[in-house]
């Protein structure tokens, strides 16, 4: 366990950026998002949810999967081998860290997505524990401790004037060694302060819902009339899916000019009207009702069924706050019988 | 990908000197879709064309690109070539490597690179070319002429003369129009009635012409070759088949109304013909004033009519007829002078408009052709003619020139001198405009021979002064103030579009200018056509004109009509807009920008789940559409596309040209 | 509960009860103090849920497209901005006037939750209510009153038509237009326009770089009411699906162009943009140019007029070198 | 070593055969002459045409015929239109096999009733040829197949000539629209099926066709007494990856590309009705 | 300067036309005469305006004009007039009108100095002397 | 993109209406009025057919300058196409400038069928102006 005074963070980041491309939360106009570290650009370590979750570093919004030449002969070039420069993410919150392990279930299961795997391997995550939840946070619903981030390589806890950093993986330990010059050894007092912060972080949730047994309940809810009411508000934008740290649907598109081209994988959203539209005209999800149902059933029923009971939600609250029409997963959990307490 | 062949023309040395043909052929062979590429010294020659045809056959080509001179030069040649080899002619694309490459660039290397890019672009487009066909439409061989003035009469006669059936629809009880109101005509001073009435009679007697007077256009539907027009035949209250035109009824009718034909200078009866030489010379009852219709008493005419032709029970009748072509010849209205108090019009009886003066001149007019002052019935000595009343006046009149006033005022000056010995005409003018055969000479005579005094200056005010009128102005040439004492003032009031022109234009789907004159399709090259195919213009409904010009345009319109009706069928441009109904929102943004009225609304019925839903979509009339493509950009969802220049094709060209 | 909400409930209940409409669109309260989503009320008894509070901002008008497919007549509550959306749909022939019963709600502006959060800790806020010209902020530990005008949404600061421009019934007295809106309307546009060209590009590139192409701006916009948007079409592909700055600019330019002369300045695109892109600065720029070149025009005020991009005058000036 | 699962292999179209006005069958071989991959009947593969795109198609050839793959493809969209324009010799990309395929072991020893309509004969043909090539392993084989018109019969030679000649095999054809060159049955497949009324005992049916046909065939089969476990069908969904990641082909918690496309009616009844 | 019906109708215009044999009304004020006149610089009323005033009956104004005596009768205007008006003749007629009215010649040979006789334009002297013959 | 020995050569895409500007370009050819080979013409029936999307797409794919050329106002073969184009491109041009795209890169000109000399003069001027600006990177696709 090491520590650093918050006044000296610039120094830490300078050292980190020498180890790899360093990204941390930065405010640009009204939006806080992960950005490449630049000297003199202050990081924002207060805002809990970045605009986009860090999934974009593993699973970029746009990514070339294949390049080709098709003049005389067809030549295919695997683009996934180019993925994966050494990257350090600083300030990933526990919920977003947890989301990565959900994403792993998709992209690291057979057949493994090579580009994802390389990026995952080459990235060091320095998580930053939360001190106090925001009104839309409900990560504890999914048993995520806002003061801990087991999936991270390093965990940083803000004890007030200092960040206390703990290594949680081999990669993390290696990095700590490299940072020896700027970090101080933590004391047992620090350890106590960390514990206090962690404990406090778990209190003060405004939003308490429970998903206990919800996946099973939802088995019978596919035809529920609830969906008929719920979907009407949806405007079929992709805000919820693109901002969601666990959403992972994609599309493959061709970009070609002359005799060469590339196949690009890009984020797609099950909310979009053409998501399942087939060339012949058939669409198994013809209206927004089916699409809205798909999204929530996927998160709360299908995903748990496919992946050992784990829900595809980490309670980060981005969709709750950003949905233009206030149609969010909290409402669905409540309506579909998730236990509720608190506000 | 479609099997495409590329044929590069040397054009002798015109192209070959600047473009490396060998290199271009090699590059073409490597383009996507190209399965064959060749070259020839003159592709347009018989040998060149044979090469293309042979290659289409032996290489099973589906698309052809010729790199040569401008498509404006040989596109048709090569279309015929590919058609002769069994392909749709629109499978051809031309890369313009002469006018837009070899002739304007010097450097062989860059010119060759550009030529290759142009060929690549043409190939990219050709790959997306689709078979296009001109569609054929039958033509209704009957014409409609709206308006029975000299323009309508001339057009109807000319069309009938070519052997086609014409319906002539006139709003008033008689044809004749404005020209019938005139006395003599410039520059020859021959009598208007003498030259007009024979034509009116000819109309009445023509077997090919059916005359509908006292009738109005109710509705126009359809399109070129296939108009369906509803005409309202207003109740005349006189049975035309029984009436002999004896005129007894008009003598006995107790109601007196201002005569429209004589501009209120005399009265007519409630049962009337507008003027003695009317065609048909059978009266109509003006129900607005007829005592039977207003007060439910009288019925004198019924009693007096020897033929028993009076029929108060008649009602307006709607008839619907199909026409292949329509001529609009609805004429003009003289400007109403409400705004021009300074001229004392309406305040002093001796201030007249030029058309009123014309009636005074006319032998069948209120004074039997004598020029007499309405105030005292005596002939005037000094008469002021004020030109440009309501013309060339941005502030409260028309900004445009009424075109005929200079000439008819000269005519009035001459006739005044002839009819009133010793009379002196004073003409106040801004400019005197006399472009026309023998017009300047006519004007010269007015001041040289007849001593009309022309004063360059607009009259600022006319003061009634006892039984005289004081006219105040300035002579802009000398700078002298002018104050004349005259006995009569004649105002050359401007020419307005006919009241109701705008409404008719809407019915016809033709456009008007800001002053409600009908717009021609092109001011220079298509002066008698409108944007709506099959609708033509004659006379002053298009803008101010004199009689010779009106008659010339009427004949031209008739010629356009006969050319149209003489065809076996109509062939449309194949490159027309088409609507993808799936994408169409039905907001009709396309309709608004279409200059040809080629787009209309259509209700589409489609299955959605178990229901049948109806929704609005746009529909393109392929005959009317001329293929400008303005609609394609107005259409936000890209639902309307232009065949031959589709979004897909142009996008492909853009991508290929930028490579 | 405020009288405004009560008026909404009474009107909706009455219209539903007597069968004038079979659906009413309004707003209701949800879990959080700042959530006032659109409510679909189908029975008089359900009208109780309706509420009109400082956050009843989302424009319900676009829902009319689908609602009128299965309801003969739909009631809808509209603020000034919302009402112009109705004219938008009428003008675009997407709606017939008889299909809607419009309850007009004069509106002096809605509150910006971000501005409230900046003053009060969000976790402590329980409710924010409008009381006259004040907001009453109920906190876990007491309550406070603040001037509502200090917490207005950006879009409300430049609102020129706070009173509905089309309606069947007006629920309360019209409100005055805020002073100075004519100046503030183009203030942001002007400040961007005054930048050097490279600076302008840098500014916009930074904004557009954040765009994730969620299409919320398009999907919420009543002027974007095509059955099938060109950006969703595969052939030709007007817009690439992969996110790329130039392609994002393509999207944003064409989107703005498609609403040029049709945007009625409700500002919802910008308000709901999750990436905080100042979209209204583009829309307003187009409005400015349309006013300048083709004469003043405000969209959505009259369903019967002709939008400037479907028409022309021969003497139009050109915004380019006509020599 | 892990590799990019979205990377296709280069293959060559060695033969293009027109089946009907809008269906062509493509024979595809590996560019290097080796076998592309092993597969089971009913499995699918992603076919890429560069630079147009990629889509999933049923493999219509039987794994018993070695050295090539065949795809019968109907022209419906941008990609299939482009595929219809290619000629023999064109190089394409292929990756697969994807999906579960037909349960050939379960079918072994049983009588088989194939019910197909239109282009959906493609996956059935793979299994039919597989069974007929292993003729002794299976009982009686009956094939009921319908098309819009006689011009729209795919695999015409097999339907009319090859399969009827094989012992213990029956082919029963129907078309929707009567024409002069057709003297067989006219009518929709479900009605034709009820008219033939094959007894359910010992029989497994494998059906594939347009959604509306499947719907009525399933009703007919139920009426005739077939058990859901003995009714097998294949589904078609929009797919982008073929490997259960892109997130669009799921029905409930099953990705059609991995757990399907072959399902028994019994399995389908467990799934939400969203296909 | 004011144009009235009386003035226009006065016999003066007719007189000018009779004396000159020119149609004053033929002039349409193109101004070509004035433009080409070699001595226009010394004129108070330009030649074309002479015609205009005559047309309007403003002959009185003309009779007091210097122009009548400056005109050298060089015929430049006449040779160019599109309306074929002989302007020197009109001017001459005006001069005559004035002379007749005053009953005497404007110039007396004795009043001319030797210097004037030596330097005055030949044509001017000729035209002036012609008047003596009257 | 044509790159010559001398370095950067801009690519100019010109959308020319068939009736006036394309004819003007042809006249420039027949009267041998030279202009740089950087200019490549796409023939459209009317300037009113040019969709703003085409212009943006050209920039995306590498055009350094785009010209739309049509008949002079009043001369449109289709009566009003260029009037619509004038409105559309007036606002598009202002918008592009507002977004920081150099105004020289997108031009609209009226060139009649008799103005061959003008066509080549405009092309010379446009090419020169764009050459000075350098490559279009702002609206160009990254891939």
Tab-separated table of N, CA and C in Angstrom, chain A residues 210-273:
chain	number	residue	atom	x	y	z
A	210	UNK	N	-33.740	-3.873	-5.154
A	210	UNK	CA	-33.116	-5.187	-5.081
A	210	UNK	C	-33.503	-6.010	-6.296
A	211	UNK	N	-32.544	-6.750	-6.807
A	211	UNK	CA	-32.842	-7.590	-7.957
A	211	UNK	C	-32.871	-9.059	-7.541
A	212	UNK	N	-32.986	-9.265	-6.265
A	212	UNK	CA	-32.976	-10.648	-5.792
A	212	UNK	C	-34.149	-11.429	-6.403
A	213	UNK	N	-33.832	-12.466	-7.134
A	213	UNK	CA	-34.878	-13.309	-7.725
A	213	UNK	C	-35.561	-12.702	-8.940
A	214	UNK	N	-35.071	-11.533	-9.362
A	214	UNK	CA	-35.751	-10.849	-10.457
A	214	UNK	C	-35.620	-11.606	-11.773
A	215	UNK	N	-34.437	-12.145	-12.035
A	215	UNK	CA	-34.219	-12.852	-13.301
A	215	UNK	C	-35.237	-13.965	-13.456
A	216	UNK	N	-35.472	-14.681	-12.397
A	216	UNK	CA	-36.409	-15.785	-12.451
A	216	UNK	C	-37.829	-15.270	-12.678
A	217	UNK	N	-38.141	-14.186	-11.950
A	217	UNK	CA	-39.474	-13.621	-12.097
A	217	UNK	C	-39.727	-13.224	-13.542
A	218	UNK	N	-38.689	-12.678	-14.163
A	218	UNK	CA	-38.848	-12.159	-15.515
A	218	UNK	C	-39.087	-13.258	-16.558
A	219	UNK	N	-38.775	-14.498	-16.186
A	219	UNK	CA	-39.022	-15.611	-17.111
A	219	UNK	C	-40.452	-15.588	-17.636
A	220	UNK	N	-41.339	-15.112	-16.788
A	220	UNK	CA	-42.750	-15.174	-17.157
A	220	UNK	C	-43.297	-13.815	-17.595
A	221	UNK	N	-42.403	-12.862	-17.727
A	221	UNK	CA	-42.883	-11.504	-17.971
A	221	UNK	C	-42.764	-11.053	-19.418
A	222	UNK	N	-42.359	-11.968	-20.284
A	222	UNK	CA	-42.142	-11.548	-21.663
A	222	UNK	C	-43.409	-10.939	-22.251
A	223	UNK	N	-44.554	-11.531	-21.920
A	223	UNK	CA	-45.808	-11.058	-22.512
A	223	UNK	C	-46.539	-10.077	-21.611
A	224	UNK	N	-45.844	-9.584	-20.586
A	224	UNK	CA	-46.510	-8.681	-19.647
A	224	UNK	C	-47.020	-7.430	-20.350
A	225	UNK	N	-48.238	-6.991	-19.988
A	225	UNK	CA	-48.777	-5.762	-20.591
A	225	UNK	C	-47.969	-4.527	-20.197
A	226	UNK	N	-47.092	-4.703	-19.200
A	226	UNK	CA	-46.284	-3.581	-18.764
A	226	UNK	C	-45.494	-2.985	-19.934
A	227	UNK	N	-44.990	-3.879	-20.776
A	227	UNK	CA	-44.160	-3.405	-21.902
A	227	UNK	C	-44.975	-2.493	-22.829
A	228	UNK	N	-46.273	-2.786	-22.947
A	228	UNK	CA	-47.108	-1.968	-23.821
A	228	UNK	C	-47.163	-0.519	-23.347
A	229	UNK	N	-47.093	-0.360	-22.038
A	229	UNK	CA	-47.145	0.998	-21.509
A	229	UNK	C	-45.762	1.641	-21.550
A	230	UNK	N	-44.792	0.850	-21.145
A	230	UNK	CA	-43.456	1.411	-20.944
A	230	UNK	C	-42.851	1.987	-22.223
A	231	UNK	N	-42.943	1.243	-23.299
A	231	UNK	CA	-42.158	1.583	-24.489
A	231	UNK	C	-42.574	2.907	-25.117
A	232	UNK	N	-43.839	3.299	-24.860
A	232	UNK	CA	-44.370	4.437	-25.620
A	232	UNK	C	-43.541	5.693	-25.480
A	233	UNK	N	-42.883	5.804	-24.338
A	233	UNK	CA	-42.102	7.003	-24.095
A	233	UNK	C	-40.777	6.977	-24.842
A	234	UNK	N	-40.315	5.789	-25.191
A	234	UNK	CA	-38.973	5.642	-25.763
A	234	UNK	C	-38.906	6.325	-27.119
A	235	UNK	N	-37.847	7.117	-27.344
A	235	UNK	CA	-37.707	7.782	-28.632
A	235	UNK	C	-36.688	7.063	-29.518
A	236	UNK	N	-36.298	5.873	-29.112
A	236	UNK	CA	-35.426	5.034	-29.942
A	236	UNK	C	-34.068	5.661	-30.207
A	237	UNK	N	-33.569	6.422	-29.257
A	237	UNK	CA	-32.198	6.916	-29.420
A	237	UNK	C	-31.252	5.900	-28.795
A	238	UNK	N	-29.978	6.134	-28.932
A	238	UNK	CA	-29.012	5.150	-28.433
A	238	UNK	C	-28.320	5.615	-27.169
A	239	UNK	N	-28.873	6.613	-26.525
A	239	UNK	CA	-28.193	7.166	-25.355
A	239	UNK	C	-27.926	6.101	-24.290
A	240	UNK	N	-28.952	5.362	-23.926
A	240	UNK	CA	-28.796	4.395	-22.836
A	240	UNK	C	-27.771	3.322	-23.185
A	241	UNK	N	-27.827	2.843	-24.426
A	241	UNK	CA	-26.937	1.736	-24.774
A	241	UNK	C	-25.503	2.204	-24.923
A	242	UNK	N	-25.330	3.400	-25.531
A	242	UNK	CA	-23.961	3.860	-25.746
A	242	UNK	C	-23.288	4.278	-24.449
A	243	UNK	N	-24.106	4.769	-23.521
A	243	UNK	CA	-23.548	5.209	-22.249
A	243	UNK	C	-23.426	4.066	-21.246
A	244	UNK	N	-24.021	2.949	-21.578
A	244	UNK	CA	-24.047	1.831	-20.641
A	244	UNK	C	-22.698	1.131	-20.622
A	245	UNK	N	-22.146	0.891	-19.441
A	245	UNK	CA	-20.838	0.216	-19.397
A	245	UNK	C	-20.907	-1.270	-19.753
A	246	UNK	N	-22.112	-1.824	-19.815
A	246	UNK	CA	-22.174	-3.253	-20.124
A	246	UNK	C	-22.761	-3.551	-21.489
A	247	UNK	N	-23.365	-2.557	-22.149
A	247	UNK	CA	-23.932	-2.807	-23.468
A	247	UNK	C	-22.807	-3.059	-24.452
A	248	UNK	N	-23.021	-4.036	-25.300
A	248	UNK	CA	-21.892	-4.427	-26.140
A	248	UNK	C	-22.308	-4.817	-27.551
A	249	UNK	N	-23.515	-4.457	-28.003
A	249	UNK	CA	-23.927	-4.857	-29.340
A	249	UNK	C	-23.155	-4.080	-30.393
A	250	UNK	N	-22.871	-4.744	-31.484
A	250	UNK	CA	-22.118	-4.052	-32.526
A	250	UNK	C	-22.655	-4.386	-33.899
A	251	UNK	N	-22.170	-3.606	-34.840
A	251	UNK	CA	-22.513	-3.793	-36.240
A	251	UNK	C	-21.191	-3.887	-36.990
A	252	UNK	N	-21.223	-4.543	-38.122
A	252	UNK	CA	-20.032	-4.578	-38.985
A	252	UNK	C	-20.377	-3.821	-40.261
A	253	UNK	N	-19.512	-2.928	-40.636
A	253	UNK	CA	-19.765	-2.107	-41.817
A	253	UNK	C	-18.539	-2.108	-42.718
A	254	UNK	N	-18.797	-1.939	-44.004
A	254	UNK	CA	-17.688	-1.901	-44.958
A	254	UNK	C	-17.337	-0.459	-45.290
A	255	UNK	N	-16.074	-0.181	-45.372
A	255	UNK	CA	-15.607	1.106	-45.874
A	255	UNK	C	-14.609	0.802	-46.972
A	256	UNK	N	-14.975	1.109	-48.188
A	256	UNK	CA	-14.090	0.743	-49.281
A	256	UNK	C	-13.948	1.898	-50.244
A	257	UNK	N	-12.823	1.940	-50.892
A	257	UNK	CA	-12.599	2.913	-51.951
A	257	UNK	C	-11.673	2.239	-52.947
A	258	UNK	N	-12.024	2.315	-54.191
A	258	UNK	CA	-11.196	1.666	-55.200
A	258	UNK	C	-11.132	0.174	-54.943
A	259	UNK	N	-9.927	-0.346	-54.863
A	259	UNK	CA	-9.765	-1.785	-54.713
A	259	UNK	C	-9.411	-2.198	-53.294
A	260	UNK	N	-9.544	-1.275	-52.366
A	260	UNK	CA	-9.221	-1.688	-51.014
A	260	UNK	C	-10.311	-1.201	-50.072
A	261	UNK	N	-10.353	-1.845	-48.964
A	261	UNK	CA	-11.391	-1.472	-48.024
A	261	UNK	C	-11.122	-2.052	-46.669
A	262	UNK	N	-12.002	-1.747	-45.764
A	262	UNK	CA	-11.872	-2.349	-44.456
A	262	UNK	C	-13.242	-2.648	-43.878
A	263	UNK	N	-13.257	-3.603	-43.008
A	263	UNK	CA	-14.492	-3.948	-42.319
A	263	UNK	C	-14.361	-3.391	-40.917
A	264	UNK	N	-15.370	-2.642	-40.544
A	264	UNK	CA	-15.276	-1.902	-39.307
A	264	UNK	C	-16.364	-2.378	-38.356
A	265	UNK	N	-15.944	-2.581	-37.132
A	265	UNK	CA	-16.930	-2.932	-36.114
A	265	UNK	C	-17.284	-1.647	-35.362
A	266	UNK	N	-18.555	-1.377	-35.246
A	266	UNK	CA	-18.929	-0.163	-34.530
A	266	UNK	C	-20.117	-0.443	-33.624
A	267	UNK	N	-20.183	0.355	-32.579
A	267	UNK	CA	-21.270	0.199	-31.618
A	267	UNK	C	-22.607	0.259	-32.336
A	268	UNK	N	-23.498	-0.535	-31.886
A	268	UNK	CA	-24.857	-0.487	-32.407
A	268	UNK	C	-25.781	-0.519	-31.187
A	269	UNK	N	-27.017	-0.189	-31.401
A	269	UNK	CA	-27.940	-0.134	-30.265
A	269	UNK	C	-29.208	-0.896	-30.605
A	270	UNK	N	-29.621	-1.744	-29.668
A	270	UNK	CA	-30.831	-2.528	-29.886
A	270	UNK	C	-32.061	-1.644	-29.884
A	271	UNK	N	-31.868	-0.354	-29.525
A	271	UNK	CA	-32.989	0.579	-29.523
A	271	UNK	C	-33.271	1.097	-30.940
A	272	UNK	N	-32.279	0.972	-31.827
A	272	UNK	CA	-32.454	1.527	-33.167
A	272	UNK	C	-33.451	0.696	-33.974
A	273	UNK	N	-34.213	1.416	-34.789
A	273	UNK	CA	-35.307	0.750	-35.492
A	273	UNK	C	-34.827	-0.311	-36.471
